Coordinates of C-alpha atoms in Angstrom, one line a residue:
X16 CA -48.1 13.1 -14.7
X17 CA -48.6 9.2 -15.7
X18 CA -48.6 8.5 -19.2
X19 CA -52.1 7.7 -20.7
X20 CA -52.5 4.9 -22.7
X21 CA -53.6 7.1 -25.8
X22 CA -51.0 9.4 -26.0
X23 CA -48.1 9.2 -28.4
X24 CA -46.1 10.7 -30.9
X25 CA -49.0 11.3 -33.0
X26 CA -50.5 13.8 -30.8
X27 CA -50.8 17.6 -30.9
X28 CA -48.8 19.1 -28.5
X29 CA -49.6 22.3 -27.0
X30 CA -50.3 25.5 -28.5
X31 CA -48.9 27.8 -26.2
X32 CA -45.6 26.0 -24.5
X33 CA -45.1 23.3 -27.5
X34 CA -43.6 21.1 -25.4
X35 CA -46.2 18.7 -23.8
X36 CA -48.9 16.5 -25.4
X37 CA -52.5 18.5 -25.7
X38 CA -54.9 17.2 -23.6
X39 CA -57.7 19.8 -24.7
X40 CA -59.0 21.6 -27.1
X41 CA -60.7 25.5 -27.2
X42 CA -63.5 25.4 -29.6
X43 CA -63.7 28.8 -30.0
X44 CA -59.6 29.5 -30.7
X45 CA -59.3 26.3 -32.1
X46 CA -56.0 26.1 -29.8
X47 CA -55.0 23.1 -28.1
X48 CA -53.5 23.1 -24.4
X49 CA -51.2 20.8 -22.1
X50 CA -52.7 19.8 -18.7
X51 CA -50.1 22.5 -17.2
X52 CA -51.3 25.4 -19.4
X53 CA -54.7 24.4 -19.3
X54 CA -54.3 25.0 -15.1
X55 CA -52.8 28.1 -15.4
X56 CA -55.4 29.8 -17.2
X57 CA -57.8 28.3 -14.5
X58 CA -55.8 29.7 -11.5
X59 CA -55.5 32.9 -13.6
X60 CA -59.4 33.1 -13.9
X61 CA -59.8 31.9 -17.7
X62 CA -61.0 29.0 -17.4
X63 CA -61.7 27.2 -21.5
X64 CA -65.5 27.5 -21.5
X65 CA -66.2 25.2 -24.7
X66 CA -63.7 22.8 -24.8
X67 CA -63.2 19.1 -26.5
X68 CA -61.6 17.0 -24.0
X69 CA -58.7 14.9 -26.0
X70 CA -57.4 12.7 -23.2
X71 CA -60.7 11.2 -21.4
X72 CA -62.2 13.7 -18.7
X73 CA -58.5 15.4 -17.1
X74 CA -59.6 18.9 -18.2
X75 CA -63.4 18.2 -16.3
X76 CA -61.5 16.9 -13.0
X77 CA -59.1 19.9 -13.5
X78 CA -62.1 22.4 -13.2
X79 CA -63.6 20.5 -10.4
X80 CA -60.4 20.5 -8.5
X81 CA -59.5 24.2 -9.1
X82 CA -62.8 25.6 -8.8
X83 CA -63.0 27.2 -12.2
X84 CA -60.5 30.0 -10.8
X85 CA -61.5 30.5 -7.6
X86 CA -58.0 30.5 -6.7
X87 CA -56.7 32.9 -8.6
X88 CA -53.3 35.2 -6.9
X89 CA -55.0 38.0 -9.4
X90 CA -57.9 39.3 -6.9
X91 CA -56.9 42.8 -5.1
X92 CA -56.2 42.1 -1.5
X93 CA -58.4 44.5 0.8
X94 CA -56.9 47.8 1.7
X95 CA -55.3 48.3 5.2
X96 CA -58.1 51.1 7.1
X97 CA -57.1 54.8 7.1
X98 CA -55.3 56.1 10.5

């Protein structure tokens, strides 16, 4: 992941790995998430609903990427018919 211009030291850095800079913020946990985490709870199907983007629009193109976890590994595969 390139370096943005407005990260730095200064910033926030993730509330759940605490190891990379936060690049958007839950409004309704008040918790802060890395790019990485942030696409992991969209694959997983919880996607951050009301959000404050802190690094221009990433977390938008992430959702339009990922489809707002229409990906997800989570759905039950169909059962195999009955012999």
């Amino acid at each position: 992941m390139p370096a943005s211009p407005r990260r730095g030291r200064h910033r926030r850095t993730c509330s759940f790995c605490s190891l990379h800079p936060a690049v958007v913020r839950d409004l309704e946990t008040d918790l802060v998430w890395c790019e990485g985490c942030a696409t992991d709870l969209i694959h997983a199907g919880d996607p951050i609903e009301d959000y404050r983007e802190l690094d221009d629009d990433l977390y938008a193109g992430l959702l339009q990427t990922h489809g707002r976890g229409r990906f997800t590994g989570l759905r039950p595969h169909p059962r195999p018919p009955r012999t």
